[in-house]
Every structure is written in structure tokens, then in C-alpha cells.
Short mmCIF file of C-alpha atoms in Angstrom, two decimals:
data_model
loop_
_atom_site.label_atom_id
_atom_site.label_comp_id
_atom_site.label_asym_id
_atom_site.label_seq_id
_atom_site.Cartn_x
_atom_site.Cartn_y
_atom_site.Cartn_z
CA MET J 1 81.04 112.39 145.63
CA LYS J 2 83.48 111.65 142.85
CA ILE J 3 86.28 109.23 143.68
CA LYS J 4 89.13 111.75 143.30
CA GLU J 5 87.51 114.45 145.48
CA ASP J 6 86.43 111.83 148.04
CA ARG J 7 89.97 110.43 148.26
CA PHE J 8 91.48 113.92 148.55
CA ILE J 9 89.18 114.84 151.46
CA LYS J 10 89.79 111.53 153.27
CA ILE J 11 93.57 111.82 152.88
CA LEU J 12 93.47 115.41 154.10
CA ALA J 13 91.43 114.42 157.16
CA LEU J 14 93.80 111.51 157.94
CA VAL J 15 96.85 113.75 157.60
CA LEU J 16 95.32 116.47 159.80
CA ALA J 17 94.70 114.21 162.83
CA PRO J 18 98.40 113.51 163.60
CA LEU J 19 99.36 117.05 162.57
CA ILE J 20 97.08 118.43 165.29
CA LEU J 21 98.96 116.39 167.91
CA ILE J 22 102.37 117.40 166.57
CA SER J 23 101.41 121.06 166.29
CA ILE J 24 100.21 121.19 169.91
CA ILE J 25 103.79 120.36 170.90
CA LEU J 26 105.19 122.92 168.46
CA ASP J 27 102.51 125.62 168.86
CA ASP J 28 104.73 128.21 170.52
CA ILE J 29 107.50 127.78 167.94
CA LEU J 30 105.06 127.96 165.04
CA LEU J 31 103.33 130.99 166.56
CA ASP J 32 106.69 132.77 166.82
CA LEU J 33 107.39 132.00 163.15
CA PHE J 34 104.07 133.54 162.08
CA LEU J 35 104.54 136.59 164.29
CA ASP J 36 108.04 137.12 162.85
CA LEU J 37 106.42 137.50 159.40
CA ARG J 38 104.45 140.55 160.47
CA PHE J 39 104.83 143.82 158.65
CA SER J 40 102.42 146.66 158.00
CA PHE J 41 101.29 145.73 154.49
CA LEU J 42 100.54 142.10 155.43
CA ASP J 43 98.85 143.27 158.63
CA GLN J 44 96.33 145.26 156.59
CA ILE J 45 95.69 142.39 154.17
CA PHE J 46 95.03 139.86 156.93
CA ILE J 47 92.91 142.27 158.96
CA PHE J 48 90.83 142.90 155.85
CA LEU J 49 90.51 139.16 155.16
CA SER J 50 89.43 138.50 158.73
CA LYS J 51 86.77 141.21 158.60
CA ALA J 52 85.63 140.10 155.15
CA PHE J 53 85.21 136.57 156.47
CA THR J 54 83.15 137.58 159.45
CA LYS J 55 81.04 139.94 157.38
CA GLY J 56 80.41 137.93 154.25
CA ILE J 57 82.57 135.04 153.15
CA ILE J 58 79.88 132.59 154.22
CA LEU J 59 77.39 134.46 152.04
CA ILE J 60 79.81 134.17 149.14
CA PHE J 61 80.08 130.41 149.67
CA VAL J 62 76.29 130.11 149.80
CA PHE J 63 75.97 132.23 146.67
CA LEU J 64 78.48 130.04 144.86
CA LEU J 65 76.58 126.94 145.91
CA LEU J 66 73.19 128.42 145.00
CA TYR J 67 74.42 129.74 141.69
CA ARG J 68 76.04 126.50 140.65
CA ILE J 69 74.22 123.57 142.21
CA LYS J 70 71.28 124.07 144.58
CA LYS J 71 71.39 120.48 145.80
CA TYR J 72 74.37 121.33 148.02
CA VAL J 73 72.73 124.18 149.94
CA TRP J 74 71.06 122.02 152.63
CA PRO J 75 74.10 119.79 153.08
CA TRP J 76 76.19 122.94 153.50
CA ILE J 77 73.79 124.30 156.13
CA PHE J 78 73.81 120.97 158.02
CA SER J 79 77.61 120.78 157.75
CA ALA J 80 77.94 124.32 159.07
CA VAL J 81 75.57 123.69 161.99
CA LEU J 82 77.23 120.37 162.90
CA SER J 83 80.73 121.84 162.72
CA ILE J 84 79.73 124.91 164.76
CA LEU J 85 78.14 122.73 167.45
CA ILE J 86 81.26 120.58 167.70
CA ALA J 87 83.59 123.60 167.70
CA LYS J 88 81.56 125.52 170.29
CA GLY J 89 81.40 122.43 172.51
CA LEU J 90 85.17 121.99 172.29
CA LYS J 91 85.74 125.69 173.01
CA ILE J 92 83.77 125.31 176.25
CA VAL J 93 85.39 122.01 177.28
CA VAL J 94 88.99 122.84 176.34
CA ALA J 95 88.79 126.56 177.30
CA ARG J 96 92.21 127.28 175.82
CA PRO J 97 93.34 130.89 176.23
CA ARG J 98 94.17 132.76 173.06
CA PRO J 99 97.84 133.51 172.35
CA PHE J 100 97.51 137.22 173.16
CA GLU J 101 95.94 136.31 176.53
CA LEU J 102 98.89 134.11 177.53
CA TYR J 103 101.63 136.25 176.05
CA PRO J 104 101.17 139.97 176.72
CA PHE J 105 103.82 140.86 174.14
CA ILE J 106 101.55 139.58 171.35
CA ASN J 107 99.53 142.34 169.78
CA ASN J 108 96.34 140.78 168.47
CA LEU J 109 95.40 142.61 165.31
CA VAL J 110 91.69 141.70 165.51
CA SER J 111 89.38 141.14 168.44
CA ALA J 112 88.42 137.68 169.67
CA THR J 113 86.29 136.79 172.65
CA SER J 114 85.75 133.04 173.02
CA SER J 115 88.47 130.51 173.76
CA SER J 116 91.03 129.59 171.17
CA PHE J 117 90.62 125.87 170.46
CA PRO J 118 89.43 125.16 167.75
CA SER J 119 89.23 128.01 165.25
CA GLY J 120 85.59 128.70 164.41
CA HIS J 121 86.48 130.57 161.23
CA THR J 122 88.53 127.64 159.97
CA THR J 123 85.89 125.12 161.01
CA LEU J 124 83.25 126.87 158.88
CA LEU J 125 85.58 127.31 155.92
CA PHE J 126 86.54 123.67 155.83
CA ALA J 127 82.96 122.50 156.35
CA ALA J 128 82.17 124.22 153.04
CA LEU J 129 85.15 122.89 151.10
CA PRO J 130 83.94 119.36 150.24
CA LEU J 131 80.70 120.80 148.91
CA LEU J 132 82.55 123.41 146.89
CA PHE J 133 84.79 120.65 145.53
CA LEU J 134 81.68 118.82 144.35
CA ALA J 135 80.10 121.92 142.85
CA TYR J 136 83.32 123.19 141.26
CA PRO J 137 85.77 120.28 140.85
CA ARG J 138 88.08 122.21 138.52
CA GLN J 139 88.50 125.04 141.03
CA LYS J 140 89.06 122.85 144.12
CA TRP J 141 92.69 123.91 144.52
CA LEU J 142 91.74 127.59 144.32
CA PHE J 143 89.13 127.11 147.06
CA PHE J 144 91.59 125.10 149.14
CA ILE J 145 94.31 127.75 148.87
CA ILE J 146 91.89 130.58 149.73
CA ALA J 147 90.58 128.65 152.75
CA LEU J 148 94.13 127.82 153.88
CA ILE J 149 95.28 131.46 153.62
CA LEU J 150 92.21 132.64 155.54
CA ALA J 151 92.77 129.96 158.18
CA LEU J 152 96.48 130.69 158.63
CA SER J 153 95.77 134.42 158.79
CA ARG J 154 94.18 133.73 162.19
CA VAL J 155 97.60 132.67 163.52
CA TYR J 156 99.27 135.69 161.92
CA LEU J 157 96.70 137.97 163.57
CA GLY J 158 97.64 136.57 166.98
CA VAL J 159 94.25 135.05 167.85
CA HIS J 160 94.99 131.34 167.26
CA TYR J 161 97.67 128.68 167.45
CA VAL J 162 98.41 126.40 164.50
CA SER J 163 96.79 123.47 166.34
CA ASP J 164 93.55 125.50 166.60
CA ILE J 165 93.61 125.90 162.83
CA LEU J 166 94.36 122.24 162.13
CA ALA J 167 91.61 121.14 164.53
CA GLY J 168 89.16 123.49 162.79
CA MET J 169 90.14 122.04 159.41
CA PHE J 170 89.61 118.51 160.73
CA ILE J 171 86.25 119.27 162.36
CA GLY J 172 84.97 121.08 159.27
CA LEU J 173 85.99 118.32 156.87
CA ILE J 174 84.69 115.51 159.08
CA SER J 175 81.37 117.34 159.63
CA SER J 176 80.89 117.78 155.91
CA MET J 177 81.85 114.16 155.22
CA ILE J 178 79.32 112.94 157.82
CA VAL J 179 76.56 115.05 156.27
CA LEU J 180 77.39 113.82 152.76
CA LEU J 181 77.51 110.23 153.98
CA VAL J 182 74.07 110.58 155.60
CA LYS J 183 72.72 112.30 152.49
CA ASN J 184 74.00 109.48 150.27
CA LYS J 185 72.56 106.80 152.62
CA MET J 186 69.17 108.53 152.58
CA LYS J 187 69.13 108.54 148.77
CA LYS J 188 69.41 104.74 148.67
#
């Protein structure tokens, strides 16, 4: 991993850890702020993005990795599996109800079945980011912004709290960093 990308990912992970704790305290306030932004046009955009993610965004990431640099395909698969295992385990242990389950006035705009914490969508997105940064260093900010919009759309849609999103970001990044660290150690 190049020094600049490595530093960016480490700083992001270090910043996310305390933000998760702070956001848990402020989750209801932040959720209200997101729900106040709702209007029909944005609803349709975020519903589309959510469905696009579940139906194919992972395939797009894999395609981008395959097309550009094949050496990142297996690390991406291992990062995805590790992050999913961690996220699923936390979902079972924490068993946090989704916002629309606790607050009947919240109209969830997409369906969601498992518990809220952490966001699985966000976890997978951010597990792919470090590898995309390596494959496409000049486009890292574009990938980061797309992943952030997709992640925050989950709050807007009423199926997650901000702390769920931040935890998913943290788990995804850490999973990918662990896989890359192991990969680099095995090369030596």
C-alpha cells in the first residue's frame, strides 16, 4: 500500500472509533436531522441507490478490480467475508432494533429484516475502499464520496442510525487493512 493511501485509511479508522461512541449518544438527534431532509425526489434517488447496491454494486466493485488489477480480487473477497462475519456476529450480539421498529412514526422507505447495528451495506462498501484506493489512487475521493453517500442513504431511508453507519465503515476498513497486512506479511 502506498504511504499516502495507507495513512489516509489509518487516520479514517482512528477518527471513526470515537465518532461511533459520540454518535451513539446523538443517534436520535442525527436521525431526526436526516428524516427532516426527506422529500419525494430524494426519496426516489435513495431508494434506487439502495436497490442498486443490493442488486449489483458489489459486482461493479469486483468488475473494477478485475478490469484494473486482478491481484486485488482475492484480498477483496477475504475482506468482504471477514467484514460480513464480524458484522453478522455483532448484529446477533447487539440485536439493536432498527429506527422504524422503535419509532412507529418513521416510515422506512426500504425493507430491512436483521438488526440495525452495524450496517451491512456500509461494512461491505468500506471493506472494498482500501483496495479500490490501491487500484485507482487518482479516483479515491470519488470512490469515498460514492461510498459515503450510499452509506448515509441508509439513515435517510429510516433503516439505520448514524452509529450503525460509522461502525460499518470502521469494520469494513479494519477488515480490509487486516487482509492487506496478512497479504503483505505472506509476501515476505
